[in-house]
Amino acid sequence: MAAVEAICDLFRGQEICRTEFTGTSSALGVLPMTGLENDLGIGNRLTLLDDELLQNLHAIQLRNGLPPSGSLTSGDFTVEMETGTGKTYVYLRPIFELNKGY
């Protein structure tokens, strides 16, 4: 499916990380990891640079006939699809594909 491929291709070039998600608690006295931690725990570490993400995004946009974005305003991306086109599948499948690849 093209949508799943587009999501996974955004992370092309990411190094393989063999870490596991870690839950934290202020009661444990764990020091915060700036940019990787919130009140739920420590997330995965993205090692791609903004320029690399932007190159990947441009390749996806061009492949799908969309004009390339000028810059990244944030590291947040959305999946926008019409009703009834399989959004739930497209949200879940990349999770498994990215976990398998990285």
PDB file of C-alpha atoms in Angstrom:
ATOM      1  CA  MET A   1       0.000   0.000   0.000  1.00  0.00           C
ATOM      2  CA  ALA A   2       1.415   3.368  -1.079  1.00  0.00           C
ATOM      3  CA  ALA A   3       0.417   5.183   2.134  1.00  0.00           C
ATOM      4  CA  VAL A   4       2.272   2.700   4.355  1.00  0.00           C
ATOM      5  CA  GLU A   5       5.320   2.900   2.090  1.00  0.00           C
ATOM      6  CA  ALA A   6       5.255   6.712   2.218  1.00  0.00           C
ATOM      7  CA  ILE A   7       5.232   6.731   6.015  1.00  0.00           C
ATOM      8  CA  CYS A   8       8.085   4.230   6.265  1.00  0.00           C
ATOM      9  CA  ASP A   9      10.099   6.048   3.573  1.00  0.00           C
ATOM     10  CA  LEU A  10      10.039   9.197   5.679  1.00  0.00           C
ATOM     11  CA  PHE A  11      12.469   7.441   8.032  1.00  0.00           C
ATOM     12  CA  ARG A  12      14.780   6.066   5.308  1.00  0.00           C
ATOM     13  CA  GLY A  13      18.373   6.260   6.550  1.00  0.00           C
ATOM     14  CA  GLN A  14      17.510   5.991  10.250  1.00  0.00           C
ATOM     15  CA  GLU A  15      20.079   3.893  12.042  1.00  0.00           C
ATOM     16  CA  ILE A  16      18.937   0.687  13.671  1.00  0.00           C
ATOM     17  CA  CYS A  17      18.409   1.220  17.389  1.00  0.00           C
ATOM     18  CA  ARG A  18      18.054  -1.755  19.710  1.00  0.00           C
ATOM     19  CA  THR A  19      16.690   0.083  22.718  1.00  0.00           C
ATOM     20  CA  GLU A  20      13.437  -0.562  24.467  1.00  0.00           C
ATOM     21  CA  PHE A  21      10.875   1.949  25.634  1.00  0.00           C
ATOM     22  CA  THR A  22      11.547   2.903  29.233  1.00  0.00           C
ATOM     23  CA  GLY A  23       8.928   4.139  31.661  1.00  0.00           C
ATOM     24  CA  THR A  24      10.028   6.713  34.185  1.00  0.00           C
ATOM     25  CA  SER A  25       8.782   7.924  37.486  1.00  0.00           C
ATOM     26  CA  SER A  26       9.828  11.007  39.403  1.00  0.00           C
ATOM     27  CA  ALA A  27       9.762   8.811  42.503  1.00  0.00           C
ATOM     28  CA  LEU A  28      12.691   6.866  41.062  1.00  0.00           C
ATOM     29  CA  GLY A  29      14.761  10.033  40.776  1.00  0.00           C
ATOM     30  CA  VAL A  30      15.471   9.524  37.071  1.00  0.00           C
ATOM     31  CA  LEU A  31      17.093  12.509  35.389  1.00  0.00           C
ATOM     32  CA  PRO A  32      15.143  13.823  32.390  1.00  0.00           C
ATOM     33  CA  MET A  33      16.499  13.266  28.869  1.00  0.00           C
ATOM     34  CA  THR A  34      15.762  16.552  27.142  1.00  0.00           C
ATOM     35  CA  GLY A  35      13.675  16.097  24.012  1.00  0.00           C
ATOM     36  CA  LEU A  36      13.130  12.370  24.546  1.00  0.00           C
ATOM     37  CA  GLU A  37      11.064  12.245  27.692  1.00  0.00           C
ATOM     38  CA  ASN A  38       7.592  13.294  28.735  1.00  0.00           C
ATOM     39  CA  ASP A  39       5.367  12.316  31.623  1.00  0.00           C
ATOM     40  CA  LEU A  40       4.785   8.890  30.025  1.00  0.00           C
ATOM     41  CA  GLY A  41       8.380   7.776  29.508  1.00  0.00           C
ATOM     42  CA  ILE A  42      11.371   7.939  27.184  1.00  0.00           C
ATOM     43  CA  GLY A  43      10.659   7.518  23.485  1.00  0.00           C
ATOM     44  CA  ASN A  44      12.734   6.244  20.602  1.00  0.00           C
ATOM     45  CA  ARG A  45      15.701   8.295  19.480  1.00  0.00           C
ATOM     46  CA  LEU A  46      15.485   9.662  15.922  1.00  0.00           C
ATOM     47  CA  THR A  47      19.002  10.130  14.568  1.00  0.00           C
ATOM     48  CA  LEU A  48      18.046  11.582  11.182  1.00  0.00           C
ATOM     49  CA  LEU A  49      18.933  15.232  10.740  1.00  0.00           C
ATOM     50  CA  ASP A  50      16.262  17.725   9.706  1.00  0.00           C
ATOM     51  CA  ASP A  51      17.902  17.984   6.261  1.00  0.00           C
ATOM     52  CA  GLU A  52      17.659  14.203   5.831  1.00  0.00           C
ATOM     53  CA  LEU A  53      14.004  14.174   6.891  1.00  0.00           C
ATOM     54  CA  LEU A  54      13.315  17.005   4.445  1.00  0.00           C
ATOM     55  CA  GLN A  55      15.024  15.096   1.605  1.00  0.00           C
ATOM     56  CA  ASN A  56      12.943  12.020   2.404  1.00  0.00           C
ATOM     57  CA  LEU A  57       9.787  14.159   2.549  1.00  0.00           C
ATOM     58  CA  HIS A  58      10.599  15.748  -0.836  1.00  0.00           C
ATOM     59  CA  ALA A  59      11.078  12.328  -2.432  1.00  0.00           C
ATOM     60  CA  ILE A  60       7.688  11.184  -1.097  1.00  0.00           C
ATOM     61  CA  GLN A  61       5.955  14.387  -2.187  1.00  0.00           C
ATOM     62  CA  LEU A  62       7.430  14.255  -5.709  1.00  0.00           C
ATOM     63  CA  ARG A  63       6.547  10.561  -6.052  1.00  0.00           C
ATOM     64  CA  ASN A  64       2.941  11.424  -5.212  1.00  0.00           C
ATOM     65  CA  GLY A  65       2.673  14.509  -7.417  1.00  0.00           C
ATOM     66  CA  LEU A  66       2.744  17.004  -4.561  1.00  0.00           C
ATOM     67  CA  PRO A  67       4.774  20.210  -4.466  1.00  0.00           C
ATOM     68  CA  PRO A  68       7.847  19.889  -2.193  1.00  0.00           C
ATOM     69  CA  SER A  69       7.718  21.658   1.162  1.00  0.00           C
ATOM     70  CA  GLY A  70      10.157  24.533   1.563  1.00  0.00           C
ATOM     71  CA  SER A  71      11.257  23.538   5.051  1.00  0.00           C
ATOM     72  CA  LEU A  72      10.306  21.519   8.099  1.00  0.00           C
ATOM     73  CA  THR A  73       8.395  23.527  10.652  1.00  0.00           C
ATOM     74  CA  SER A  74       8.474  20.628  13.129  1.00  0.00           C
ATOM     75  CA  GLY A  75       9.140  16.917  13.355  1.00  0.00           C
ATOM     76  CA  ASP A  76       5.417  16.222  13.533  1.00  0.00           C
ATOM     77  CA  PHE A  77       3.752  14.635  10.503  1.00  0.00           C
ATOM     78  CA  THR A  78       0.138  13.753   9.811  1.00  0.00           C
ATOM     79  CA  VAL A  79      -1.627  11.153   7.713  1.00  0.00           C
ATOM     80  CA  GLU A  80      -4.632  12.614   5.934  1.00  0.00           C
ATOM     81  CA  MET A  81      -6.986  10.301   4.063  1.00  0.00           C
ATOM     82  CA  GLU A  82     -10.617  10.283   3.024  1.00  0.00           C
ATOM     83  CA  THR A  83     -13.227   8.553   5.167  1.00  0.00           C
ATOM     84  CA  GLY A  84     -13.407   4.812   4.565  1.00  0.00           C
ATOM     85  CA  THR A  85      -9.990   4.474   2.921  1.00  0.00           C
ATOM     86  CA  GLY A  86      -8.242   2.455   5.631  1.00  0.00           C
ATOM     87  CA  LYS A  87      -6.702   5.024   7.974  1.00  0.00           C
ATOM     88  CA  THR A  88      -6.616   2.614  10.915  1.00  0.00           C
ATOM     89  CA  TYR A  89      -4.636   0.113   8.864  1.00  0.00           C
ATOM     90  CA  VAL A  90      -2.342   2.859   7.571  1.00  0.00           C
ATOM     91  CA  TYR A  91      -1.692   4.035  11.143  1.00  0.00           C
ATOM     92  CA  LEU A  92      -0.978   0.565  12.513  1.00  0.00           C
ATOM     93  CA  ARG A  93       0.931  -1.151   9.696  1.00  0.00           C
ATOM     94  CA  PRO A  94       3.864   1.321   9.695  1.00  0.00           C
ATOM     95  CA  ILE A  95       4.285   0.758  13.426  1.00  0.00           C
ATOM     96  CA  PHE A  96       5.026  -2.902  12.727  1.00  0.00           C
ATOM     97  CA  GLU A  97       7.136  -2.144   9.634  1.00  0.00           C
ATOM     98  CA  LEU A  98       9.229   0.481  11.424  1.00  0.00           C
ATOM     99  CA  ASN A  99       9.660  -1.815  14.425  1.00  0.00           C
ATOM    100  CA  LYS A 100      10.835  -4.606  12.113  1.00  0.00           C
ATOM    101  CA  GLY A 101      13.249  -2.324  10.234  1.00  0.00           C
ATOM    102  CA  TYR A 102      14.620  -0.262  13.085  1.00  0.00           C
TER     103      TYR A 102
END
